[in-house]
Amino acid sequence: MQVEPPGGLDTEPDDHGLGRSRGGLTTKLHLAVEQGQKPMSIVITAGQRGDSPQFEPVLKKIRVRRPGPGRPRTRPDRVRADKTPHAAIGSSGPCGRG
C-alpha cells in the first residue's frame, strides 16, 4: 500500500512551469511569434497542461509598440496556430471582433 500520494509529498505550485508528462518532468513553452520568428509573447506551463487553453493567455500578453506616443497594439491582424484554437475560445474569434 502506498503511503504518500503519487508524485511524492511535495507538489509543484501552480505558477511553476514544471510538471509530469509521459513519466518525466517536463515544461511547455507556448509562444506567439511574428513572421520573422521573433517572440512576441511567451507562457510557460507544466508539461501535462493542454495547449488549447493557453491560446488566449498567449494572445493577451502580446504588446506591439507603436512608433511615437500611444498605447501598444494588443490585437493581431491575423492569427495562425498549429492546433485548433477556435474550439477553446468560442465563436467570437481570437481577437473578440465577432
CSV table of C-alpha atoms in Angstrom, one decimal:
chain,number,residue,atom,x,y,z
A,1,MET,CA,0.0,0.0,0.0
A,2,GLN,CA,1.4,3.4,-1.0
A,3,VAL,CA,1.6,5.8,2.0
A,4,GLU,CA,2.2,9.0,0.1
A,5,PRO,CA,0.3,10.4,-2.9
A,6,PRO,CA,1.7,9.8,-6.4
A,7,GLY,CA,4.5,12.3,-7.2
A,8,GLY,CA,5.6,12.5,-3.5
A,9,LEU,CA,4.5,14.8,-0.7
A,10,ASP,CA,5.8,18.0,-2.3
A,11,THR,CA,3.7,19.0,-5.2
A,12,GLU,CA,4.7,21.8,-7.6
A,13,PRO,CA,2.9,25.1,-7.2
A,14,ASP,CA,0.5,26.1,-10.0
A,15,ASP,CA,2.6,29.1,-11.0
A,16,HIS,CA,5.7,26.9,-11.7
A,17,GLY,CA,6.3,25.5,-15.2
A,18,LEU,CA,7.3,22.1,-14.1
A,19,GLY,CA,5.1,19.0,-14.4
A,20,ARG,CA,5.0,15.4,-15.3
A,21,SER,CA,4.2,14.1,-18.7
A,22,ARG,CA,4.9,10.6,-20.0
A,23,GLY,CA,6.8,9.7,-16.8
A,24,GLY,CA,9.3,12.5,-16.7
A,25,LEU,CA,9.5,16.2,-15.6
A,26,THR,CA,8.6,18.4,-18.5
A,27,THR,CA,7.8,22.1,-19.3
A,28,LYS,CA,5.9,23.6,-22.2
A,29,LEU,CA,6.6,26.9,-23.9
A,30,HIS,CA,3.6,28.5,-25.6
A,31,LEU,CA,4.8,31.2,-28.0
A,32,ALA,CA,3.4,33.9,-30.2
A,33,VAL,CA,6.0,34.9,-32.8
A,34,GLU,CA,5.9,37.4,-35.6
A,35,GLN,CA,6.7,36.5,-39.2
A,36,GLY,CA,10.4,36.7,-38.7
A,37,GLN,CA,10.1,34.3,-35.8
A,38,LYS,CA,10.8,36.9,-33.2
A,39,PRO,CA,9.0,36.1,-29.9
A,40,MET,CA,6.2,38.5,-29.1
A,41,SER,CA,4.8,36.7,-26.0
A,42,ILE,CA,5.5,33.5,-24.1
A,43,VAL,CA,3.6,31.5,-21.5
A,44,ILE,CA,5.4,28.7,-19.6
A,45,THR,CA,3.3,25.8,-18.2
A,46,ALA,CA,3.7,22.4,-16.8
A,47,GLY,CA,4.2,19.6,-19.3
A,48,GLN,CA,0.8,17.9,-18.6
A,49,ARG,CA,-1.2,21.1,-19.3
A,50,GLY,CA,-3.2,21.3,-22.5
A,51,ASP,CA,-2.2,23.5,-25.5
A,52,SER,CA,-5.6,25.0,-26.4
A,53,PRO,CA,-6.4,26.6,-23.0
A,54,GLN,CA,-3.2,28.6,-23.3
A,55,PHE,CA,-4.1,30.2,-26.6
A,56,GLU,CA,-5.9,33.2,-25.1
A,57,PRO,CA,-3.3,33.9,-22.4
A,58,VAL,CA,-0.6,33.9,-25.0
A,59,LEU,CA,-2.6,36.4,-27.2
A,60,LYS,CA,-3.3,38.6,-24.2
A,61,LYS,CA,0.4,39.1,-23.5
A,62,ILE,CA,1.1,40.4,-27.0
A,63,ARG,CA,2.2,44.1,-26.9
A,64,VAL,CA,3.5,45.8,-30.0
A,65,ARG,CA,5.0,49.3,-29.6
A,66,ARG,CA,3.7,52.0,-31.8
A,67,PRO,CA,6.1,54.4,-33.4
A,68,GLY,CA,5.8,57.6,-31.4
A,69,PRO,CA,3.4,58.1,-28.5
A,70,GLY,CA,0.4,55.9,-27.8
A,71,ARG,CA,-0.6,52.6,-26.2
A,72,PRO,CA,0.9,49.4,-27.6
A,73,ARG,CA,-1.2,47.3,-30.0
A,74,THR,CA,-2.7,44.3,-28.4
A,75,ARG,CA,-4.8,42.8,-31.2
A,76,PRO,CA,-3.0,41.0,-34.1
A,77,ASP,CA,-4.3,41.4,-37.6
A,78,ARG,CA,-4.1,37.6,-38.3
A,79,VAL,CA,-3.5,34.5,-36.2
A,80,ARG,CA,-2.1,31.2,-37.3
A,81,ALA,CA,-1.9,28.2,-35.0
A,82,ASP,CA,-0.8,24.6,-35.2
A,83,LYS,CA,-3.7,23.4,-33.1
A,84,THR,CA,-7.5,24.2,-33.3
A,85,PRO,CA,-7.7,27.3,-31.2
A,86,HIS,CA,-11.2,28.2,-32.2
A,87,ALA,CA,-12.5,25.1,-30.2
A,88,ALA,CA,-11.2,26.6,-27.0
A,89,ILE,CA,-12.3,30.2,-27.4
A,90,GLY,CA,-15.7,30.1,-28.9
A,91,SER,CA,-17.2,31.7,-32.0
A,92,SER,CA,-16.1,35.3,-31.3
A,93,GLY,CA,-12.7,34.6,-32.8
A,94,PRO,CA,-9.2,35.1,-31.3
A,95,CYS,CA,-9.5,38.9,-31.1
A,96,GLY,CA,-13.1,39.3,-29.9
A,97,ARG,CA,-14.1,41.0,-33.1
A,98,GLY,CA,-17.2,39.0,-33.7
